């Protein structure tokens, strides 16, 4: 079997490995397991401040804070003096070689993450960083940097100048949430939000190996949404991810966040509602709902809107503190999976403080499309004990893993229909702050799950940043 999330199609072609079998589970296929193989330290003094209940080095929506390509792993973060840092190691090595990028974090805002991407056509590493509804910063390496890493000099000279555009392509002055997506043909796309929370649109740009092109916006902020409490006429679509499967289909789960708090039962909650799903068969030029109907065209006046039919695959009103930007993956059959989390109705029908209520009663759920075309949702029976997000990984046997706040890992087997969720690693001894960053590109290459986490601290006292590795079933 082969793994199938973002960068998989592009990256697996560059990695030699054992032959894998088909995606059909057999009785002999192993269930989920994790075996710790080692821990390395990236930085003893990484920057630390809590903003929006998170850390700038460990927001789980960061794509990709860890990335593996051609036998080397790459990591990005901000150190204590606010400098952006890029590091690499050969897979299995215990030490990292670091480069200071030449940019310093401009504000104490945990949204201002660093994301990496690889354009396979020219072997470049791309970085986007330090933006929350304002201007962004972009770095592009020299060509071929990643193609022969063992013989590549690793100094700041391999990185180009820090830019405030994509090689002259300005995009927007209200830029947030960069996510690089490797295309099946070896190119690179950049997903980002235009606008602000509660009034923004998703957009795409594309790199063909020589130049960037703006494809345009593909989600709408307009239209009227009405709950049992009130209405809202502006919103933004928050993505759980944007990922190609092995067949070249582009998948995205999402939630809506309304601008008007009148849609909630209490102003202390959060206006997120519903889990939606769309896909594209033409590299993000047009978008279809689950039934296959086109619901939006990128760069046109007809983009994906809250009023479009057939978008919602799991309905939930704004009264349960549904989290945005959680996680997704696709399995070996190309079926989409997601993690969502909220406060279930058994704990009440109105959250009044989303941080407090999610910490006390929040639960994560595994939502997936099944082989018959329907949707199956299973509660993961491990309390979140946190307001924060969970990441999803599928191994080569399509077993599912939920990497939860504090570095805890739960797993469920494909053979059970992903119903036998149990805790596999309790995170003890890590002293992890909360959300973690995972290397979703490494799992298909050598069956290792790498998790980047930062130790708890207080105030603005720097703390250690680590990567812990777990072997998944071979």
PDB file of N, CA, C and O in Angstrom, residues 284-311:
ATOM      1  N   UNK A 284      -7.557  22.531  -8.928  1.00  0.00           N
ATOM      2  CA  UNK A 284      -8.069  23.691  -8.238  1.00  0.00           C
ATOM      3  C   UNK A 284      -8.687  24.746  -9.122  1.00  0.00           C
ATOM      4  O   UNK A 284      -8.998  25.844  -8.646  1.00  0.00           O
ATOM      5  N   UNK A 285      -8.907  24.446 -10.388  1.00  0.00           N
ATOM      6  CA  UNK A 285      -9.557  25.429 -11.269  1.00  0.00           C
ATOM      7  C   UNK A 285     -11.062  25.476 -11.044  1.00  0.00           C
ATOM      8  O   UNK A 285     -11.680  26.537 -11.169  1.00  0.00           O
ATOM      9  N   UNK A 286     -11.652  24.341 -10.738  1.00  0.00           N
ATOM     10  CA  UNK A 286     -13.075  24.290 -10.408  1.00  0.00           C
ATOM     11  C   UNK A 286     -13.263  23.340  -9.234  1.00  0.00           C
ATOM     12  O   UNK A 286     -12.417  22.480  -8.970  1.00  0.00           O
ATOM     13  N   UNK A 287     -14.397  23.500  -8.524  1.00  0.00           N
ATOM     14  CA  UNK A 287     -14.636  22.756  -7.285  1.00  0.00           C
ATOM     15  C   UNK A 287     -16.014  22.104  -7.330  1.00  0.00           C
ATOM     16  O   UNK A 287     -16.982  22.699  -7.810  1.00  0.00           O
ATOM     17  N   UNK A 288     -16.063  20.863  -6.840  1.00  0.00           N
ATOM     18  CA  UNK A 288     -17.290  20.082  -6.860  1.00  0.00           C
ATOM     19  C   UNK A 288     -17.696  19.695  -5.441  1.00  0.00           C
ATOM     20  O   UNK A 288     -16.830  19.482  -4.575  1.00  0.00           O
ATOM     21  N   UNK A 289     -18.993  19.584  -5.213  1.00  0.00           N
ATOM     22  CA  UNK A 289     -19.465  19.078  -3.928  1.00  0.00           C
ATOM     23  C   UNK A 289     -19.377  17.555  -3.908  1.00  0.00           C
ATOM     24  O   UNK A 289     -18.937  16.929  -4.888  1.00  0.00           O
ATOM     25  N   UNK A 290     -19.789  16.947  -2.811  1.00  0.00           N
ATOM     26  CA  UNK A 290     -19.640  15.508  -2.658  1.00  0.00           C
ATOM     27  C   UNK A 290     -20.380  14.724  -3.739  1.00  0.00           C
ATOM     28  O   UNK A 290     -19.966  13.633  -4.125  1.00  0.00           O
ATOM     29  N   UNK A 291     -21.460  15.293  -4.270  1.00  0.00           N
ATOM     30  CA  UNK A 291     -22.239  14.623  -5.322  1.00  0.00           C
ATOM     31  C   UNK A 291     -21.623  14.789  -6.703  1.00  0.00           C
ATOM     32  O   UNK A 291     -22.095  14.192  -7.668  1.00  0.00           O
ATOM     33  N   UNK A 292     -20.556  15.604  -6.810  1.00  0.00           N
ATOM     34  CA  UNK A 292     -19.899  15.800  -8.087  1.00  0.00           C
ATOM     35  C   UNK A 292     -20.359  17.017  -8.864  1.00  0.00           C
ATOM     36  O   UNK A 292     -19.882  17.259  -9.978  1.00  0.00           O
ATOM     37  N   UNK A 293     -21.248  17.808  -8.288  1.00  0.00           N
ATOM     38  CA  UNK A 293     -21.749  19.000  -8.955  1.00  0.00           C
ATOM     39  C   UNK A 293     -20.758  20.150  -8.788  1.00  0.00           C
ATOM     40  O   UNK A 293     -20.272  20.409  -7.685  1.00  0.00           O
ATOM     41  N   UNK A 294     -20.448  20.849  -9.865  1.00  0.00           N
ATOM     42  CA  UNK A 294     -19.553  22.003  -9.790  1.00  0.00           C
ATOM     43  C   UNK A 294     -20.235  23.105  -8.979  1.00  0.00           C
ATOM     44  O   UNK A 294     -21.361  23.521  -9.293  1.00  0.00           O
ATOM     45  N   UNK A 295     -19.546  23.585  -7.937  1.00  0.00           N
ATOM     46  CA  UNK A 295     -20.111  24.613  -7.065  1.00  0.00           C
ATOM     47  C   UNK A 295     -19.268  25.885  -7.059  1.00  0.00           C
ATOM     48  O   UNK A 295     -19.612  26.853  -6.367  1.00  0.00           O
ATOM     49  N   UNK A 296     -18.174  25.910  -7.796  1.00  0.00           N
ATOM     50  CA  UNK A 296     -17.366  27.118  -7.842  1.00  0.00           C
ATOM     51  C   UNK A 296     -16.247  27.007  -8.849  1.00  0.00           C
ATOM     52  O   UNK A 296     -15.738  25.902  -9.119  1.00  0.00           O
ATOM     53  N   UNK A 297     -15.857  28.135  -9.419  1.00  0.00           N
ATOM     54  CA  UNK A 297     -14.752  28.210 -10.371  1.00  0.00           C
ATOM     55  C   UNK A 297     -13.752  29.232  -9.872  1.00  0.00           C
ATOM     56  O   UNK A 297     -14.110  30.397  -9.620  1.00  0.00           O
ATOM     57  N   UNK A 298     -12.513  28.816  -9.717  1.00  0.00           N
ATOM     58  CA  UNK A 298     -11.467  29.677  -9.190  1.00  0.00           C
ATOM     59  C   UNK A 298     -11.226  30.868 -10.109  1.00  0.00           C
ATOM     60  O   UNK A 298     -11.160  30.717 -11.331  1.00  0.00           O
ATOM     61  N   UNK A 299     -11.103  32.051  -9.483  1.00  0.00           N
ATOM     62  CA  UNK A 299     -10.823  33.254 -10.240  1.00  0.00           C
ATOM     63  C   UNK A 299     -12.019  33.844 -10.951  1.00  0.00           C
ATOM     64  O   UNK A 299     -11.870  34.770 -11.751  1.00  0.00           O
ATOM     65  N   UNK A 300     -13.212  33.326 -10.671  1.00  0.00           N
ATOM     66  CA  UNK A 300     -14.425  33.826 -11.322  1.00  0.00           C
ATOM     67  C   UNK A 300     -15.333  34.488 -10.285  1.00  0.00           C
ATOM     68  O   UNK A 300     -15.011  34.551  -9.096  1.00  0.00           O
ATOM     69  N   UNK A 301     -16.493  34.958 -10.729  1.00  0.00           N
ATOM     70  CA  UNK A 301     -17.481  35.515  -9.805  1.00  0.00           C
ATOM     71  C   UNK A 301     -18.308  34.434  -9.142  1.00  0.00           C
ATOM     72  O   UNK A 301     -19.054  34.706  -8.199  1.00  0.00           O
ATOM     73  N   UNK A 302     -18.194  33.197  -9.610  1.00  0.00           N
ATOM     74  CA  UNK A 302     -18.950  32.071  -9.055  1.00  0.00           C
ATOM     75  C   UNK A 302     -18.008  31.186  -8.248  1.00  0.00           C
ATOM     76  O   UNK A 302     -17.422  30.234  -8.770  1.00  0.00           O
ATOM     77  N   UNK A 303     -17.841  31.520  -6.969  1.00  0.00           N
ATOM     78  CA  UNK A 303     -16.962  30.758  -6.091  1.00  0.00           C
ATOM     79  C   UNK A 303     -17.801  30.004  -5.060  1.00  0.00           C
ATOM     80  O   UNK A 303     -19.012  30.211  -4.951  1.00  0.00           O
ATOM     81  N   UNK A 304     -17.172  29.123  -4.310  1.00  0.00           N
ATOM     82  CA  UNK A 304     -17.886  28.259  -3.372  1.00  0.00           C
ATOM     83  C   UNK A 304     -18.450  29.100  -2.235  1.00  0.00           C
ATOM     84  O   UNK A 304     -17.707  29.786  -1.519  1.00  0.00           O
ATOM     85  N   UNK A 305     -19.773  29.050  -2.044  1.00  0.00           N
ATOM     86  CA  UNK A 305     -20.459  29.921  -1.090  1.00  0.00           C
ATOM     87  C   UNK A 305     -21.273  29.112  -0.094  1.00  0.00           C
ATOM     88  O   UNK A 305     -21.657  27.964  -0.360  1.00  0.00           O
ATOM     89  N   UNK A 306     -21.557  29.733   1.042  1.00  0.00           N
ATOM     90  CA  UNK A 306     -22.303  29.069   2.101  1.00  0.00           C
ATOM     91  C   UNK A 306     -23.704  28.678   1.642  1.00  0.00           C
ATOM     92  O   UNK A 306     -24.313  27.751   2.198  1.00  0.00           O
ATOM     93  N   UNK A 307     -24.211  29.345   0.631  1.00  0.00           N
ATOM     94  CA  UNK A 307     -25.544  29.046   0.117  1.00  0.00           C
ATOM     95  C   UNK A 307     -25.566  27.932  -0.926  1.00  0.00           C
ATOM     96  O   UNK A 307     -26.646  27.526  -1.363  1.00  0.00           O
ATOM     97  N   UNK A 308     -24.407  27.413  -1.320  1.00  0.00           N
ATOM     98  CA  UNK A 308     -24.368  26.327  -2.295  1.00  0.00           C
ATOM     99  C   UNK A 308     -24.885  25.028  -1.683  1.00  0.00           C
ATOM    100  O   UNK A 308     -24.610  24.710  -0.516  1.00  0.00           O
ATOM    101  N   UNK A 309     -25.578  24.265  -2.491  1.00  0.00           N
ATOM    102  CA  UNK A 309     -26.136  22.987  -2.023  1.00  0.00           C
ATOM    103  C   UNK A 309     -25.066  21.907  -1.983  1.00  0.00           C
ATOM    104  O   UNK A 309     -24.096  21.934  -2.748  1.00  0.00           O
ATOM    105  N   UNK A 310     -25.255  20.954  -1.095  1.00  0.00           N
ATOM    106  CA  UNK A 310     -24.447  19.744  -1.082  1.00  0.00           C
ATOM    107  C   UNK A 310     -23.061  19.879  -0.504  1.00  0.00           C
ATOM    108  O   UNK A 310     -22.235  18.972  -0.681  1.00  0.00           O
ATOM    109  N   UNK A 311     -22.760  20.975   0.198  1.00  0.00           N
ATOM    110  CA  UNK A 311     -21.426  21.154   0.751  1.00  0.00           C
ATOM    111  C   UNK A 311     -21.245  20.464   2.096  1.00  0.00           C
ATOM    112  O   UNK A 311     -20.168  19.966   2.415  1.00  0.00           O
TER     113      UNK A 311
END
